[in-house]
Amino acid sequence: MLALSILVSVVCSLTALLGIYYAIRDLSADLVLLGACALVALVWAIFGITLGLRDLAGGHPEDRITLYGYLLTGFAMLIGGGWVSLWERSRWGSLVIAVVSLVAMVLLMRLHQIWPGGFA
């Protein structure tokens, strides 16, 4: 589980850096940046499914509502950020992907704090 968390962090940070680069260069989101956002959403979904399966197998979190709320919020936020950047054809669309990726990293850190037993 730790390796999957590291993978999510790396993909999120690289996507955030790419989004910041696009915003600084005044570039709109193209297929590369949108693909990176889709990759973050895919990795986040795999992470959420893995945590859900671990919960079903008996790794009981202290607060399931918060756990699944964070997972669903992160996934919906990534999909929404990609959608906004698809329609906002300026540097701000690229910046939206960068911010969404950074917030996904913060959500991942918070997940480690609220459910530390699930990551061992």
PDB file of C-alpha atoms in Angstrom:
ATOM      1  CA  MET A   1       0.000   0.000   0.000  1.00  0.00           C
ATOM      2  CA  LEU A   2       2.908   2.313   0.674  1.00  0.00           C
ATOM      3  CA  ALA A   3       4.186   1.832  -2.871  1.00  0.00           C
ATOM      4  CA  LEU A   4       0.784   2.799  -4.266  1.00  0.00           C
ATOM      5  CA  SER A   5       0.734   5.907  -2.064  1.00  0.00           C
ATOM      6  CA  ILE A   6       4.175   6.879  -3.342  1.00  0.00           C
ATOM      7  CA  LEU A   7       3.011   6.329  -6.923  1.00  0.00           C
ATOM      8  CA  VAL A   8      -0.001   8.600  -6.351  1.00  0.00           C
ATOM      9  CA  SER A   9       2.251  11.270  -4.841  1.00  0.00           C
ATOM     10  CA  VAL A  10       4.747  11.132  -7.700  1.00  0.00           C
ATOM     11  CA  VAL A  11       2.079  11.279 -10.406  1.00  0.00           C
ATOM     12  CA  CYS A  12       0.314  14.151  -8.618  1.00  0.00           C
ATOM     13  CA  SER A  13       3.514  16.149  -8.165  1.00  0.00           C
ATOM     14  CA  LEU A  14       4.650  15.667 -11.765  1.00  0.00           C
ATOM     15  CA  THR A  15       1.227  16.694 -13.045  1.00  0.00           C
ATOM     16  CA  ALA A  16       1.229  19.753 -10.786  1.00  0.00           C
ATOM     17  CA  LEU A  17       4.673  20.757 -12.040  1.00  0.00           C
ATOM     18  CA  LEU A  18       3.556  20.276 -15.626  1.00  0.00           C
ATOM     19  CA  GLY A  19       0.454  22.385 -15.008  1.00  0.00           C
ATOM     20  CA  ILE A  20       2.541  25.150 -13.425  1.00  0.00           C
ATOM     21  CA  TYR A  21       4.931  25.041 -16.374  1.00  0.00           C
ATOM     22  CA  TYR A  22       2.023  25.389 -18.799  1.00  0.00           C
ATOM     23  CA  ALA A  23       0.592  28.297 -16.786  1.00  0.00           C
ATOM     24  CA  ILE A  24       3.936  30.119 -16.644  1.00  0.00           C
ATOM     25  CA  ARG A  25       4.443  29.680 -20.392  1.00  0.00           C
ATOM     26  CA  ASP A  26       0.861  30.899 -21.007  1.00  0.00           C
ATOM     27  CA  LEU A  27      -0.135  27.621 -22.647  1.00  0.00           C
ATOM     28  CA  SER A  28      -3.600  26.150 -22.609  1.00  0.00           C
ATOM     29  CA  ALA A  29      -4.139  22.563 -21.551  1.00  0.00           C
ATOM     30  CA  ASP A  30      -3.410  20.209 -24.422  1.00  0.00           C
ATOM     31  CA  LEU A  31      -3.649  16.441 -24.686  1.00  0.00           C
ATOM     32  CA  VAL A  32      -0.421  15.973 -22.723  1.00  0.00           C
ATOM     33  CA  LEU A  33      -1.669  17.887 -19.684  1.00  0.00           C
ATOM     34  CA  LEU A  34      -5.181  16.468 -19.943  1.00  0.00           C
ATOM     35  CA  GLY A  35      -3.685  12.990 -20.213  1.00  0.00           C
ATOM     36  CA  ALA A  36      -1.615  13.633 -17.111  1.00  0.00           C
ATOM     37  CA  CYS A  37      -4.769  14.703 -15.281  1.00  0.00           C
ATOM     38  CA  ALA A  38      -6.514  11.538 -16.476  1.00  0.00           C
ATOM     39  CA  LEU A  39      -3.547   9.495 -15.250  1.00  0.00           C
ATOM     40  CA  VAL A  40      -3.829  11.092 -11.816  1.00  0.00           C
ATOM     41  CA  ALA A  41      -7.549  10.263 -11.768  1.00  0.00           C
ATOM     42  CA  LEU A  42      -6.815   6.676 -12.804  1.00  0.00           C
ATOM     43  CA  VAL A  43      -4.137   6.185 -10.150  1.00  0.00           C
ATOM     44  CA  TRP A  44      -6.410   7.800  -7.553  1.00  0.00           C
ATOM     45  CA  ALA A  45      -9.239   5.434  -8.545  1.00  0.00           C
ATOM     46  CA  ILE A  46      -6.952   2.405  -8.237  1.00  0.00           C
ATOM     47  CA  PHE A  47      -5.858   3.682  -4.840  1.00  0.00           C
ATOM     48  CA  GLY A  48      -9.479   4.087  -3.742  1.00  0.00           C
ATOM     49  CA  ILE A  49     -10.482   0.640  -4.986  1.00  0.00           C
ATOM     50  CA  THR A  50      -7.532  -0.880  -3.142  1.00  0.00           C
ATOM     51  CA  LEU A  51      -8.514   0.851   0.090  1.00  0.00           C
ATOM     52  CA  GLY A  52     -12.122  -0.231  -0.394  1.00  0.00           C
ATOM     53  CA  LEU A  53     -11.083  -3.847  -0.865  1.00  0.00           C
ATOM     54  CA  ARG A  54      -8.890  -3.642   2.210  1.00  0.00           C
ATOM     55  CA  ASP A  55     -11.845  -2.289   4.166  1.00  0.00           C
ATOM     56  CA  LEU A  56     -14.020  -5.166   2.965  1.00  0.00           C
ATOM     57  CA  ALA A  57     -11.311  -7.663   3.937  1.00  0.00           C
ATOM     58  CA  GLY A  58     -11.421  -6.539   7.548  1.00  0.00           C
ATOM     59  CA  GLY A  59      -9.175  -3.486   7.842  1.00  0.00           C
ATOM     60  CA  HIS A  60     -11.781  -1.371   9.606  1.00  0.00           C
ATOM     61  CA  PRO A  61     -11.153   2.374   9.470  1.00  0.00           C
ATOM     62  CA  GLU A  62     -12.165   4.439  12.454  1.00  0.00           C
ATOM     63  CA  ASP A  63     -14.304   6.741  10.346  1.00  0.00           C
ATOM     64  CA  ARG A  64     -15.549   5.214   7.089  1.00  0.00           C
ATOM     65  CA  ILE A  65     -17.529   8.278   6.080  1.00  0.00           C
ATOM     66  CA  THR A  66     -14.433  10.468   6.146  1.00  0.00           C
ATOM     67  CA  LEU A  67     -12.352   7.858   4.332  1.00  0.00           C
ATOM     68  CA  TYR A  68     -14.786   7.361   1.470  1.00  0.00           C
ATOM     69  CA  GLY A  69     -15.624  11.061   1.433  1.00  0.00           C
ATOM     70  CA  TYR A  70     -11.970  11.914   0.856  1.00  0.00           C
ATOM     71  CA  LEU A  71     -11.636   9.256  -1.836  1.00  0.00           C
ATOM     72  CA  LEU A  72     -14.758  10.350  -3.707  1.00  0.00           C
ATOM     73  CA  THR A  73     -13.924  14.037  -3.321  1.00  0.00           C
ATOM     74  CA  GLY A  74     -10.451  13.483  -4.736  1.00  0.00           C
ATOM     75  CA  PHE A  75     -11.744  11.555  -7.718  1.00  0.00           C
ATOM     76  CA  ALA A  76     -14.583  13.983  -8.466  1.00  0.00           C
ATOM     77  CA  MET A  77     -12.236  16.936  -8.077  1.00  0.00           C
ATOM     78  CA  LEU A  78      -9.779  15.470 -10.591  1.00  0.00           C
ATOM     79  CA  ILE A  79     -12.517  14.769 -13.120  1.00  0.00           C
ATOM     80  CA  GLY A  80     -13.958  18.255 -12.602  1.00  0.00           C
ATOM     81  CA  GLY A  81     -10.546  19.903 -12.913  1.00  0.00           C
ATOM     82  CA  GLY A  82      -9.913  18.116 -16.185  1.00  0.00           C
ATOM     83  CA  TRP A  83     -13.328  19.175 -17.427  1.00  0.00           C
ATOM     84  CA  VAL A  84     -12.745  22.825 -16.490  1.00  0.00           C
ATOM     85  CA  SER A  85      -9.336  22.897 -18.142  1.00  0.00           C
ATOM     86  CA  LEU A  86     -10.795  21.314 -21.266  1.00  0.00           C
ATOM     87  CA  TRP A  87     -13.246  24.194 -21.658  1.00  0.00           C
ATOM     88  CA  GLU A  88     -11.071  27.017 -20.295  1.00  0.00           C
ATOM     89  CA  ARG A  89      -8.637  27.527 -23.152  1.00  0.00           C
ATOM     90  CA  SER A  90      -6.177  29.810 -21.383  1.00  0.00           C
ATOM     91  CA  ARG A  91      -3.407  29.532 -18.838  1.00  0.00           C
ATOM     92  CA  TRP A  92      -6.034  29.330 -16.098  1.00  0.00           C
ATOM     93  CA  GLY A  93      -7.182  25.938 -17.312  1.00  0.00           C
ATOM     94  CA  SER A  94      -3.631  24.662 -16.911  1.00  0.00           C
ATOM     95  CA  LEU A  95      -3.425  26.205 -13.469  1.00  0.00           C
ATOM     96  CA  VAL A  96      -6.644  24.438 -12.470  1.00  0.00           C
ATOM     97  CA  ILE A  97      -5.016  21.073 -13.180  1.00  0.00           C
ATOM     98  CA  ALA A  98      -1.956  22.080 -11.138  1.00  0.00           C
ATOM     99  CA  VAL A  99      -4.094  23.121  -8.169  1.00  0.00           C
ATOM    100  CA  VAL A 100      -6.279  20.019  -8.369  1.00  0.00           C
ATOM    101  CA  SER A 101      -3.176  17.805  -8.393  1.00  0.00           C
ATOM    102  CA  LEU A 102      -1.747  19.578  -5.361  1.00  0.00           C
ATOM    103  CA  VAL A 103      -5.029  19.245  -3.487  1.00  0.00           C
ATOM    104  CA  ALA A 104      -5.075  15.525  -4.318  1.00  0.00           C
ATOM    105  CA  MET A 105      -1.658  15.236  -2.659  1.00  0.00           C
ATOM    106  CA  VAL A 106      -2.993  16.980   0.446  1.00  0.00           C
ATOM    107  CA  LEU A 107      -5.972  14.620   0.511  1.00  0.00           C
ATOM    108  CA  LEU A 108      -3.571  11.681   0.313  1.00  0.00           C
ATOM    109  CA  MET A 109      -1.594  13.012   3.274  1.00  0.00           C
ATOM    110  CA  ARG A 110      -4.821  13.471   5.234  1.00  0.00           C
ATOM    111  CA  LEU A 111      -5.867   9.914   4.402  1.00  0.00           C
ATOM    112  CA  HIS A 112      -2.658   8.693   6.006  1.00  0.00           C
ATOM    113  CA  GLN A 113      -3.544  10.659   9.129  1.00  0.00           C
ATOM    114  CA  ILE A 114      -7.158   9.543   9.469  1.00  0.00           C
ATOM    115  CA  TRP A 115      -6.613   5.887   8.636  1.00  0.00           C
ATOM    116  CA  PRO A 116      -3.037   4.878   9.446  1.00  0.00           C
ATOM    117  CA  GLY A 117      -3.891   1.195   9.927  1.00  0.00           C
ATOM    118  CA  GLY A 118      -4.932   0.808   6.317  1.00  0.00           C
ATOM    119  CA  PHE A 119      -1.548   1.761   4.960  1.00  0.00           C
ATOM    120  CA  ALA A 120       0.643  -0.718   6.834  1.00  0.00           C
TER     121      ALA A 120
END
